[in-house]
Short mmCIF file of C-alpha atoms in Angstrom, two decimals:
data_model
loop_
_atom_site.label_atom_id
_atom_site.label_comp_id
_atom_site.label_asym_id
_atom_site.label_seq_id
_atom_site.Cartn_x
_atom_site.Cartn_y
_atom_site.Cartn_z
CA UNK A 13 155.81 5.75 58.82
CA UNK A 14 159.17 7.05 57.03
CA UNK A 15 160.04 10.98 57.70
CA UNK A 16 162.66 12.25 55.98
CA UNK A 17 164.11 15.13 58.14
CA UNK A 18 166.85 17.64 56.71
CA UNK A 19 168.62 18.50 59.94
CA UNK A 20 171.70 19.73 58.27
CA UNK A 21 172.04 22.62 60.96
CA UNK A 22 173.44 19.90 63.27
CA UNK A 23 176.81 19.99 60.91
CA UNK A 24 177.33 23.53 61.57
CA UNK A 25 178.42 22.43 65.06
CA UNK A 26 178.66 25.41 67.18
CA UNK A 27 176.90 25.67 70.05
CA UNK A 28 173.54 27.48 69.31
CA UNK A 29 169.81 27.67 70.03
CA UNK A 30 169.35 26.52 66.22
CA UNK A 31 171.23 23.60 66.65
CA UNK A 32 170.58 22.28 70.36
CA UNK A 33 166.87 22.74 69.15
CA UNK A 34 167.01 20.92 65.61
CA UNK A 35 169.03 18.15 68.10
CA UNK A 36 166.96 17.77 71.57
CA UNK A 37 163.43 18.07 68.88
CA UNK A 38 164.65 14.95 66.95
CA UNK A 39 166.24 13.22 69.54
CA UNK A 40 163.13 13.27 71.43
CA UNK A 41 160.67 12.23 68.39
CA UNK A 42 163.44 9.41 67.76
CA UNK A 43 163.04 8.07 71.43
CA UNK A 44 159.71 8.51 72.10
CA UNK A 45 158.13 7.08 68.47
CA UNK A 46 159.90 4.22 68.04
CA UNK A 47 157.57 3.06 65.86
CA UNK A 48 158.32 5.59 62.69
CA UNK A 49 162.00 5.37 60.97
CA UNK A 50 163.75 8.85 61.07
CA UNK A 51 165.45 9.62 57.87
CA UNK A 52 168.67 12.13 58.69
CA UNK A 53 169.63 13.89 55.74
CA UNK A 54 173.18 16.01 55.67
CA UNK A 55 173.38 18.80 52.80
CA UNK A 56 176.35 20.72 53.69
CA UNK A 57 180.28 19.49 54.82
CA UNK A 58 180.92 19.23 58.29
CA UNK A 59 180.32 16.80 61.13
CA UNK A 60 179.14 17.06 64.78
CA UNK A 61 179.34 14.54 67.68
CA UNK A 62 175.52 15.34 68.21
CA UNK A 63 175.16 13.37 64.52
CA UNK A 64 176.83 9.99 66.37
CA UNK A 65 174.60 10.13 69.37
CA UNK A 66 171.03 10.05 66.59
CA UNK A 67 173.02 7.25 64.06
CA UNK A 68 172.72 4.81 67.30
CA UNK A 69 169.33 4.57 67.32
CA UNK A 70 167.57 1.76 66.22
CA UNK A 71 164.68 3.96 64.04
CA UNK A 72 167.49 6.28 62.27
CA UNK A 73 168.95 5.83 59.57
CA UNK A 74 171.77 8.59 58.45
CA UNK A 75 171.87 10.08 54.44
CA UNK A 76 174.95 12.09 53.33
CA UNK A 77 174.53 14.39 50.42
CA UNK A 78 177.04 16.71 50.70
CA UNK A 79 177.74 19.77 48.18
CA UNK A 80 175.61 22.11 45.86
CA UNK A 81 172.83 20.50 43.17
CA UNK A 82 173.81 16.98 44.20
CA UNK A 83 172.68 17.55 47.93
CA UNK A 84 168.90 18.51 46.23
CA UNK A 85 169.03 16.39 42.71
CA UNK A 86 169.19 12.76 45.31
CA UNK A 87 165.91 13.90 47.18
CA UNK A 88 163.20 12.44 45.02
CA UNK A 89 164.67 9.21 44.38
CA UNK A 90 165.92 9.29 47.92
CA UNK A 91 162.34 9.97 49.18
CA UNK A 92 160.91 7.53 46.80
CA UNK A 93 163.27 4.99 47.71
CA UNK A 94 163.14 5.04 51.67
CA UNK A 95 159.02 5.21 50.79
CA UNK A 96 159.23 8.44 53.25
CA UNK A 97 155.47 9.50 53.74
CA UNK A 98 156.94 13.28 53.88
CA UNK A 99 160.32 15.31 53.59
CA UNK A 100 160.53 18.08 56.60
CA UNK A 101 163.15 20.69 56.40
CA UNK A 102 164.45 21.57 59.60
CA UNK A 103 166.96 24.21 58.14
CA UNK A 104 165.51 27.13 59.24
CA UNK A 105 164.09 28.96 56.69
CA UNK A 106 162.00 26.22 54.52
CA UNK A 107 163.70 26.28 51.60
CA UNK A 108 163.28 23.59 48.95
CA UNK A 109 165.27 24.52 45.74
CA UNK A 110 163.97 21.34 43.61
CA UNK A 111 160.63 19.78 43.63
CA UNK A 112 160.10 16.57 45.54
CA UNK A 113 157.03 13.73 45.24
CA UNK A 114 156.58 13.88 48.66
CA UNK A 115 154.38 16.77 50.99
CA UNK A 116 156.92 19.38 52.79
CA UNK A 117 157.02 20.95 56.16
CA UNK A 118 159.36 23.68 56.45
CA UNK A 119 160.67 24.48 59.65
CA UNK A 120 160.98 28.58 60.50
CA UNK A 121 162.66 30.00 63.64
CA UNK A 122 161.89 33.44 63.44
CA UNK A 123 160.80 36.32 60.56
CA UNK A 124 164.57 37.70 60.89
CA UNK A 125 164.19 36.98 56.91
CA UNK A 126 161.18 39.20 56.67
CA UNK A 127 162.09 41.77 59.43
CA UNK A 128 166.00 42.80 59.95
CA UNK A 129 167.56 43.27 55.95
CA UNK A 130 171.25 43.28 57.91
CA UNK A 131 170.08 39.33 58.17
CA UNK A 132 168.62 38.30 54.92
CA UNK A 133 170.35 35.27 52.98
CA UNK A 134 167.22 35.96 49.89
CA UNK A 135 164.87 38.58 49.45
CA UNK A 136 161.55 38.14 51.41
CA UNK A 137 159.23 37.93 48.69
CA UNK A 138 161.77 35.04 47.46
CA UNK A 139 161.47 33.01 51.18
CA UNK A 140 157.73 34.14 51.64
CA UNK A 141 157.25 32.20 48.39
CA UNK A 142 159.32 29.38 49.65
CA UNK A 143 156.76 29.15 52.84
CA UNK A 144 153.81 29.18 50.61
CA UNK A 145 154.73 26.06 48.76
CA UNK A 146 155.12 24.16 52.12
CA UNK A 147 152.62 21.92 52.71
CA UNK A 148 153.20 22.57 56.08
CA UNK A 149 155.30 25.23 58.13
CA UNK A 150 157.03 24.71 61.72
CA UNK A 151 157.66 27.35 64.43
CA UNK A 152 158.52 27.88 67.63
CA UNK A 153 156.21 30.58 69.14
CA UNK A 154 152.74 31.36 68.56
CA UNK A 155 154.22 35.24 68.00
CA UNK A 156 156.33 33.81 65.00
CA UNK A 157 153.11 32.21 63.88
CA UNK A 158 151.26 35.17 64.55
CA UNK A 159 153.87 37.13 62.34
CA UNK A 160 154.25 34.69 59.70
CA UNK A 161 150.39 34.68 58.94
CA UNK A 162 151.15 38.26 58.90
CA UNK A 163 154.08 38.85 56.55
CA UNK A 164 153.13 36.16 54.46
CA UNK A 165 149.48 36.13 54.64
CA UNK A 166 149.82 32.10 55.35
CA UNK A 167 146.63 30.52 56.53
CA UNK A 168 147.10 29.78 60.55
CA UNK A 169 146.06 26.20 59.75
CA UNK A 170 148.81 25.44 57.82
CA UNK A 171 151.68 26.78 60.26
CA UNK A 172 152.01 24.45 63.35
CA UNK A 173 153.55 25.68 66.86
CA UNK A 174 156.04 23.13 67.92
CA UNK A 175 157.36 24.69 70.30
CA UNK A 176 160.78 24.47 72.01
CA UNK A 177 161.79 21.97 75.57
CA UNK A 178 164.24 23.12 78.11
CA UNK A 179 165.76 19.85 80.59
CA UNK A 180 165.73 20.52 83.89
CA UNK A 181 169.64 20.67 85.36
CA UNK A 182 170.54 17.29 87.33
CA UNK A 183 171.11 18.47 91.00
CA UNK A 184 174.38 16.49 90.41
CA UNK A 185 175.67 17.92 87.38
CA UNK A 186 179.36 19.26 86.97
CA UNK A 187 179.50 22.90 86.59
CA UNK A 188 182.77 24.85 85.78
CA UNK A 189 183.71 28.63 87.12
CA UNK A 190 184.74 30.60 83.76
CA UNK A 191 188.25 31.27 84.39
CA UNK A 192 188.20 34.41 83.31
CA UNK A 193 185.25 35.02 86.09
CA UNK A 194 186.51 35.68 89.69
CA UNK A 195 185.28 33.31 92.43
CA UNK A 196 182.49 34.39 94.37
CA UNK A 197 181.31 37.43 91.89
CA UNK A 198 178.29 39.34 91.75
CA UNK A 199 177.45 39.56 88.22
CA UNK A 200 174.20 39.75 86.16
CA UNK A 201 174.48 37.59 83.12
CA UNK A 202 173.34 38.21 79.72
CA UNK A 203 173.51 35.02 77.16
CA UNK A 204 174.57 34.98 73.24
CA UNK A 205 174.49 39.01 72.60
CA UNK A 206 176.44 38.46 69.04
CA UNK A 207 173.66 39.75 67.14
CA UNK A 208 172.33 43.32 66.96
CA UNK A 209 168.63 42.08 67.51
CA UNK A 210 170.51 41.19 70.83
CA UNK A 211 169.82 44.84 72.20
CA UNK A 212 172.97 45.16 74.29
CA UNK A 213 173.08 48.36 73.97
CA UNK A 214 169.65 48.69 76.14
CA UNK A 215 171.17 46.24 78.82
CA UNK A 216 174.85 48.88 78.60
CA UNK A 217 172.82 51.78 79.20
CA UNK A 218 170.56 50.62 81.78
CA UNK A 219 173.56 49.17 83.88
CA UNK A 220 175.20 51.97 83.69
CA UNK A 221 172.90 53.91 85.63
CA UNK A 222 172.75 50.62 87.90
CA UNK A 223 176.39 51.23 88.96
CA UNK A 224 176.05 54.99 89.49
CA UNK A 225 172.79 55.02 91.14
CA UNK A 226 173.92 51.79 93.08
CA UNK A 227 174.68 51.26 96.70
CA UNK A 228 178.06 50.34 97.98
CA UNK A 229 177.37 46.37 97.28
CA UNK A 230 175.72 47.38 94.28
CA UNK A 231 178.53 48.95 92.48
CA UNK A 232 180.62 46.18 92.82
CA UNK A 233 178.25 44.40 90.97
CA UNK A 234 179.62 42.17 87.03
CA UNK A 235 177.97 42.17 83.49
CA UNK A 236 178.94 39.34 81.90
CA UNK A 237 177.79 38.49 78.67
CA UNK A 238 178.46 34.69 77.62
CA UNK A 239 178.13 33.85 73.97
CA UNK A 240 180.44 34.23 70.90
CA UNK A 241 180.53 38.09 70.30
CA UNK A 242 179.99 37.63 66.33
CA UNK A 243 178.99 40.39 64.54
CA UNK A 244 178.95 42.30 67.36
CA UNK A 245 182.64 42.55 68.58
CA UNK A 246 184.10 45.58 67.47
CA UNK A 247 180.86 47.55 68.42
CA UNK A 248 180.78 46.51 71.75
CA UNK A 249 184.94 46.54 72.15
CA UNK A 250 183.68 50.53 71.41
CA UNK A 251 180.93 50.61 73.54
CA UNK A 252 183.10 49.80 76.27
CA UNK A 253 185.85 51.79 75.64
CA UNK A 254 183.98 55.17 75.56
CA UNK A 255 182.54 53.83 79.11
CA UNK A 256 185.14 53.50 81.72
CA UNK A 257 183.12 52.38 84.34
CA UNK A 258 180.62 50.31 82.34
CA UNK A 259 184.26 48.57 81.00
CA UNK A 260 185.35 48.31 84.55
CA UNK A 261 182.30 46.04 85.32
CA UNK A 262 181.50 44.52 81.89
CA UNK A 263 183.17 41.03 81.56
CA UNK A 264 183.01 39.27 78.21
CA UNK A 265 183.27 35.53 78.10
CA UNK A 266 182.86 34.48 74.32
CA UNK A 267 182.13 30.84 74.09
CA UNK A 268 181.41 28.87 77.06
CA UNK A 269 180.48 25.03 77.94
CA UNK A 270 177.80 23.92 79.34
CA UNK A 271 179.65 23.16 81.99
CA UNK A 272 180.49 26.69 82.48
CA UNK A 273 176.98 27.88 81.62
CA UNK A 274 175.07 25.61 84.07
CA UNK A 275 177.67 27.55 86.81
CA UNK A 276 176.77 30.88 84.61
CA UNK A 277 172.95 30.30 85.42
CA UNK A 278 173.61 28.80 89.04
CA UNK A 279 175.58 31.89 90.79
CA UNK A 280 174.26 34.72 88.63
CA UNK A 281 172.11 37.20 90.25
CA UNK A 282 170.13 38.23 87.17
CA UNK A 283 169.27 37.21 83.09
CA UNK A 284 169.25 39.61 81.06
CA UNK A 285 166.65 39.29 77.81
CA UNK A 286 166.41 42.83 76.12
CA UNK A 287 166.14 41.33 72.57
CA UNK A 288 164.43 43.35 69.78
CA UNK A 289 163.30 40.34 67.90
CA UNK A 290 163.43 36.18 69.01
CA UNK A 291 161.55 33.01 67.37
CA UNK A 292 161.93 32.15 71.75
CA UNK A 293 164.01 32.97 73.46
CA UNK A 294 165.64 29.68 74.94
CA UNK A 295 167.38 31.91 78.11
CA UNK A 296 164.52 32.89 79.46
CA UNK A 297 163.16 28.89 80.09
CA UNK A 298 166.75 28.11 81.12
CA UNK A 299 167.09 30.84 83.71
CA UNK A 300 163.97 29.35 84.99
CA UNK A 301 164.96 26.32 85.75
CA UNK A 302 168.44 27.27 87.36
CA UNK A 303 165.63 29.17 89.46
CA UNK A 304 167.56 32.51 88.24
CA UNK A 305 165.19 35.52 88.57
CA UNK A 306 164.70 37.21 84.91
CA UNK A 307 164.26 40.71 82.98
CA UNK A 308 163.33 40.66 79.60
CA UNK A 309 161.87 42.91 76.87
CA UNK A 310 157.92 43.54 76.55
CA UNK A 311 158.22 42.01 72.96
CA UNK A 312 155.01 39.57 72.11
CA UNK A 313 157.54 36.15 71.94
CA UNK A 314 159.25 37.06 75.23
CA UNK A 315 155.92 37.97 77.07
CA UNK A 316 154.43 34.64 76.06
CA UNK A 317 157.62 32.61 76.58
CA UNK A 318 158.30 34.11 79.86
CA UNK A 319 154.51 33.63 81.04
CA UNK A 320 154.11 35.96 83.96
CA UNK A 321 157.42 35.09 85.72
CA UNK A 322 159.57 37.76 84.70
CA UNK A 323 160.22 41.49 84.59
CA UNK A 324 159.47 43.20 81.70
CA UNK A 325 160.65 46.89 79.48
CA UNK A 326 159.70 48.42 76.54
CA UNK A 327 162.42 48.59 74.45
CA UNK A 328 164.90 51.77 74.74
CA UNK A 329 163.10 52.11 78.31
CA UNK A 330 166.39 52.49 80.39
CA UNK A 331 164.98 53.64 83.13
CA UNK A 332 162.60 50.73 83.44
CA UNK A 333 165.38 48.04 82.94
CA UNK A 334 167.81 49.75 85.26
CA UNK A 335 164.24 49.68 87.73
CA UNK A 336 163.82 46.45 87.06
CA UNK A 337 167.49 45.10 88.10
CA UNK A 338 167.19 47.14 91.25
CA UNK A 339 163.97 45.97 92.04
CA UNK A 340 164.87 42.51 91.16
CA UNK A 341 168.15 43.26 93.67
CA UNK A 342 166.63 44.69 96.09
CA UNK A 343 163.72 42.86 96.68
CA UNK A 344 163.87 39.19 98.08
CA UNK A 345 160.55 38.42 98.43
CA UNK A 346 159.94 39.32 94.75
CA UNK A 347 162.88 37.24 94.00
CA UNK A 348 161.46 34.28 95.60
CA UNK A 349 157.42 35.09 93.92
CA UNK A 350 159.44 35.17 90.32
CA UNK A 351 161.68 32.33 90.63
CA UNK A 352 158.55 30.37 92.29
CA UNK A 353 156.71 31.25 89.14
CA UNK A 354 159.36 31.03 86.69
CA UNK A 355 160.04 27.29 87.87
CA UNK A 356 156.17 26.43 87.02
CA UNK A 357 156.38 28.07 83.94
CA UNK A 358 159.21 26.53 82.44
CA UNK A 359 157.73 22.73 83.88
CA UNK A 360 155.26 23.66 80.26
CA UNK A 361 158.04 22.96 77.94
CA UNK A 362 159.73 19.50 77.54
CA UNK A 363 161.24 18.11 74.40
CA UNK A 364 158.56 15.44 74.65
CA UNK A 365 155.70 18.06 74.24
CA UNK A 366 157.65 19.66 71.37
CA UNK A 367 158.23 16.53 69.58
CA UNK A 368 154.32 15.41 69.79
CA UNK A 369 153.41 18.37 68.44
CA UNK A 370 156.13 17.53 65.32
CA UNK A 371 155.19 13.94 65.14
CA UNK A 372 151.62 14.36 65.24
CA UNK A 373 151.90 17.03 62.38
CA UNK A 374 154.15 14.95 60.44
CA UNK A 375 151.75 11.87 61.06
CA UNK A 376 148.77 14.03 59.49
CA UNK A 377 151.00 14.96 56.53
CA UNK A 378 151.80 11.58 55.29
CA UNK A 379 148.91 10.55 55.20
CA UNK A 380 147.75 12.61 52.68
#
């Protein structure tokens, strides 16, 4: 068969959990169905490396539409003309602004549309109606699928869970010590917190009481929080400033390499997940297998990613996260239980698994 995939959030080209996903998914369908041409559509300006690495495979071929009505007018002739059996959108949100001759699957992170206005690109009866008209929709989770039948009132039938894959670190990999991060720290780590949905503020309260409650060792304990700051910089630049001895012990990296994450996740003592809202949660799975112990919020997505192997709050529970990092601490023979389990959960999600589950629901699609 012929899929035609948008996968424009590969131009965007910063590193994100949008784009390593829309990448690692279609690299592994690529590889491991050699038998179906992959169709790469590119909507928007921009190019990424990430784009090179797909264009030398022998099943892809690479279609650049760049730029307003003439990125959506090509699709139906573009369709018809590669004889694609279906057109899947793998921009996030689903949305097809001109009919096409073909059936759609709409790929869908999370309800962020539906559920935080501070995040909303259309109104949500606008992108519930955009879902609707998919033949098909993608997610992630089977909370986001839960919610989406919810919010949308979307038959489960017609919403697919794809899942997401983590790769298991190479015992011989290359890691790199954040400059800015002295050698041999004790630090708790906390990935991407540039959104408010982020919940730092849960993770800045419940340290906190860490330090002062702490022992000796304890108190000399880091936060650092890897991940461009985004919206989020000036209200945690005044978080910290009206918190001496949270900013004493708070360390902001902005944006790291992998390089310098793998050595993030290798020497850290803790992960930090306090989120308010995730499609995943893609830290929690890569803790896991950097056998790094982890605390994350009680919310549905994170309980089922997270599968028994982690600690878990309700949300604006400080005193049960700052428990929770003590315990966590303290404990070494819960460390070793949780990272034992962790490592078994996260050995459930591979890119190949993820990808079957797209193929196999692009497969049934075409042939309709």
């Amino acid at each position: 068969m012929n899929f035609y995939l948008n996968v424009s959030p590969l131009v965007v080209g910063e590193y994100s959990g949008v784009e390593n996903y829309v990448f690692f998914l279609t690299e592994a369908a690529i590889q491991h169905y050699p038998q179906h041409t992959f169709h790469l559509h590119f909507g928007v300006p921009g190019w990424n490396p990430k784009i090179d690495t797909l264009a030398e495979y022998a099943n892809v071929r690479i279609h650049r539409h760049q730029g307003g009505i003439r990125s959506y007018a090509a699709l139906p002739l573009e369709l018809i003309r590669t004889r694609s059996s279906c057109y899947a959108l793998l921009n996030g949100d689903g949305s097809l602004r001109i009919p096409v001759p073909k059936p759609t699957a709409g790929l869908v992170f999370d309800t962020g549309l539906l559920t935080h206005p501070g995040d909303r690109t259309m109104t949500p009866e606008a992108w519930s109606e955009h879902l609707r008209r998919r033949d098909i929709v993608l997610t992630i989770s089977e909370a986001v699928k839960a919610e989406l039948v919810a919010l949308t009132g979307m038959p489960p039938e017609r919403i697919v869970n794809t899942r997401v894959g983590v790769r298991p670190p190479d015992p011989s990999e290359e890691t790199e010590r954040p400059g800015a991060l002295p050698a041999g720290a004790r630090y708790f780590l906390q990935v991407n917190p540039g959104r408010p949905y982020k919940n730092w503020q849960d993770t800045f309260a419940a340290f906190t009481r860490f330090l002062e409650q702490g022992s000796e060792q304890e108190r000399e304990t880091l936060l650092v929080l890897a991940g461009n700051l985004r919206t989020e910089v000036e209200p945690i630049a005044a978080a910290l400033a009206a918190n001496p001895l949270l900013a004493s012990r708070t360390l902001t990296l902005g944006f790291v390499s992998n390089a310098e994450l793998a050595y993030l996740y290798r020497n850290a003592r803790l992960c930090l997940m306090p989120s308010s809202m995730e499609g995943f949660g893609i830290p929690v799975i890569e803790a896991m297998v950097y056998d790094l112990p982890v605390i994350a919020s009680s919310i549905p997505v994170l309980v089922e990613v997270a599968g028994g192997a982690a600690l878990h709050f309700a949300l604006g529970d400080v005193e049960a996260y700052c428990e929770a990092m003590q315990r966590f601490d303290r404990d070494e023979a819960l460390r070793a239980s949780m990272v034992d389990a962790g490592r078994r959960n996260a050995e459930k999600y591979t890119w190949e698994r993820a990808a079957r589950s797209m193929v196999e629901a692009l497969e049934k699609l075409g042939r309709r």
